[in-house]
């Protein structure tokens, strides 16, 4: 799908410097919108354009969640998180990008995590690059 931003990143056409890790099938990037109290929110996505979790082939689903598990471990080293919340929205009201993605939200003591978060805001590219670098390094050290 040519107009999908996630497909453009998945094909390596845009924002390659934001890609934390990549295989032939899955990649990880910092989320555009970040929670102030949960820095390091990342997305795990398939390279192929799939819009619903129920449509993801089993082998790809396994890889997505294997990578998600690695990211949940890495956010502790990358950002000092005590844990993480893993979320996946499937065709919800107000969803803008219809490309399967799994959210990994670092969690901290006293973060008052809320869904939805009224304070969610777009993070500057420089912040996302810094967070991508920290997560990339933590994943490299954890492998």
Coordinates of C-alpha atoms in Angstrom, one line a residue:
X1 CA 0.0 0.0 0.0
X2 CA 1.8 3.1 -1.3
X3 CA 0.2 5.7 1.0
X4 CA 0.8 3.9 4.2
X5 CA 3.6 5.6 6.2
X6 CA 4.5 2.4 8.0
X7 CA 4.9 0.6 4.7
X8 CA 7.3 3.3 3.6
X9 CA 9.4 2.8 6.7
X10 CA 9.1 -1.0 6.3
X11 CA 10.5 -0.8 2.7
X12 CA 13.3 1.5 3.9
X13 CA 12.1 4.5 1.8
X14 CA 11.7 6.9 4.8
X15 CA 12.8 7.4 8.3
X16 CA 15.4 4.6 8.1
X17 CA 17.4 6.4 10.8
X18 CA 14.5 5.8 13.2
X19 CA 14.4 2.0 12.7
X20 CA 15.7 0.4 15.9
X21 CA 16.0 -3.1 14.4
X22 CA 14.8 -4.9 11.3
X23 CA 14.5 -8.4 9.9
X24 CA 13.1 -9.3 6.5
X25 CA 9.6 -9.4 8.1
X26 CA 9.5 -7.1 11.2
X27 CA 10.8 -3.7 12.3
X28 CA 10.8 -1.5 15.4
X29 CA 10.5 2.3 15.6
X30 CA 9.8 4.8 18.4
X31 CA 6.2 5.9 18.4
X32 CA 5.5 9.3 16.9
X33 CA 3.2 10.2 19.8
X34 CA 4.8 9.7 23.2
X35 CA 3.5 9.9 26.8
X36 CA 5.4 12.4 28.9
X37 CA 5.6 9.9 31.9
X38 CA 6.4 6.9 29.7
X39 CA 9.4 7.9 27.5
X40 CA 10.5 5.3 25.0
X41 CA 7.1 4.1 23.6
X42 CA 8.0 1.9 20.6
X43 CA 6.1 0.1 17.9
X44 CA 6.7 -3.4 16.5
X45 CA 5.4 -3.8 13.0
X46 CA 5.4 -6.2 10.1
X47 CA 7.1 -5.0 6.9
X48 CA 4.1 -6.3 4.9
X49 CA 0.9 -4.3 4.9
X50 CA -1.6 -6.1 7.1
X51 CA -4.5 -4.2 8.6
X52 CA -5.9 -6.6 11.2
X53 CA -4.3 -8.9 13.8
X54 CA -6.6 -11.7 12.7
X55 CA -5.1 -11.4 9.2
X56 CA -1.5 -11.9 10.2
X57 CA -0.1 -15.3 9.0
X58 CA 0.9 -17.5 12.0
X59 CA 4.7 -17.4 11.4
X60 CA 4.7 -13.7 11.0
X61 CA 2.6 -13.3 14.2
X62 CA 5.2 -15.4 16.1
X63 CA 8.0 -13.2 14.8
X64 CA 6.1 -10.0 15.7
X65 CA 5.6 -11.2 19.3
X66 CA 9.2 -12.6 19.6
X67 CA 10.5 -9.2 18.7
X68 CA 8.0 -7.6 21.1
X69 CA 9.3 -9.8 23.9
X70 CA 12.8 -8.6 23.2
X71 CA 11.7 -5.0 23.2
X72 CA 10.0 -5.4 26.6
X73 CA 13.3 -6.6 28.0
X74 CA 15.3 -3.9 26.3
X75 CA 13.2 -0.9 27.6
X76 CA 14.4 -1.6 31.1
X77 CA 18.1 -1.1 30.0
X78 CA 17.3 1.6 27.5
X79 CA 15.2 3.9 29.6
X80 CA 15.4 2.5 33.2
X81 CA 11.8 1.3 33.0
X82 CA 10.6 -1.1 35.7
X83 CA 8.4 -3.0 33.2
X84 CA 6.2 -2.4 30.2
X85 CA 2.6 -2.5 28.9
X86 CA 2.0 -4.2 25.5
X87 CA -1.0 -3.1 23.5
X88 CA -2.4 -3.7 20.1
X89 CA -5.4 -1.8 18.6
X90 CA -7.4 -3.6 16.0
X91 CA -9.6 -1.3 13.8
X92 CA -10.6 1.0 16.7
X93 CA -12.5 4.3 16.3
X94 CA -10.2 7.2 15.5
X95 CA -7.4 4.9 14.3
X96 CA -5.5 6.8 11.5
X97 CA -2.9 4.2 10.4
X98 CA -4.4 0.9 9.5
X99 CA -1.2 -1.3 9.6
X100 CA -0.8 -3.8 12.3
X101 CA 1.5 -2.6 15.1
X102 CA 2.1 -3.6 18.7
X103 CA 2.8 -0.8 21.2
X104 CA 5.5 -1.4 23.9
X105 CA 5.1 1.3 26.5
X106 CA 7.8 1.5 29.1
X107 CA 6.4 1.7 32.7
X108 CA 7.8 3.6 35.7
X109 CA 6.9 3.8 39.3
X110 CA 4.2 6.5 39.7
X111 CA 3.7 7.0 36.0
X112 CA -0.2 7.1 36.4
X113 CA -0.5 5.2 33.1
X114 CA -3.9 5.9 31.4
X115 CA -5.6 4.8 28.2
X116 CA -6.3 6.9 26.4
X117 CA -3.8 9.5 27.7
X118 CA -5.0 13.1 27.2
X119 CA -1.4 14.3 27.4
X120 CA -0.2 12.1 24.5
X121 CA 1.7 14.4 22.1
X122 CA 3.9 14.2 19.1
X123 CA 7.6 13.8 20.0
X124 CA 10.1 15.8 18.0
X125 CA 12.2 13.8 15.6
X126 CA 15.4 14.5 17.6
X127 CA 13.8 12.9 20.7
X128 CA 12.7 9.9 18.7
X129 CA 16.2 9.5 17.2
X130 CA 17.7 9.6 20.7
X131 CA 15.2 7.0 22.0
X132 CA 15.8 4.8 18.9
X133 CA 19.5 4.9 19.6
X134 CA 19.1 3.9 23.3
X135 CA 16.7 1.1 22.4
X136 CA 18.9 -0.1 19.6
X137 CA 21.9 -0.3 21.9
X138 CA 19.9 -2.1 24.6
X139 CA 18.7 -4.7 22.0
X140 CA 22.2 -5.1 20.8
X141 CA 23.6 -5.8 24.3
X142 CA 20.7 -8.1 25.1
X143 CA 21.1 -10.3 22.1

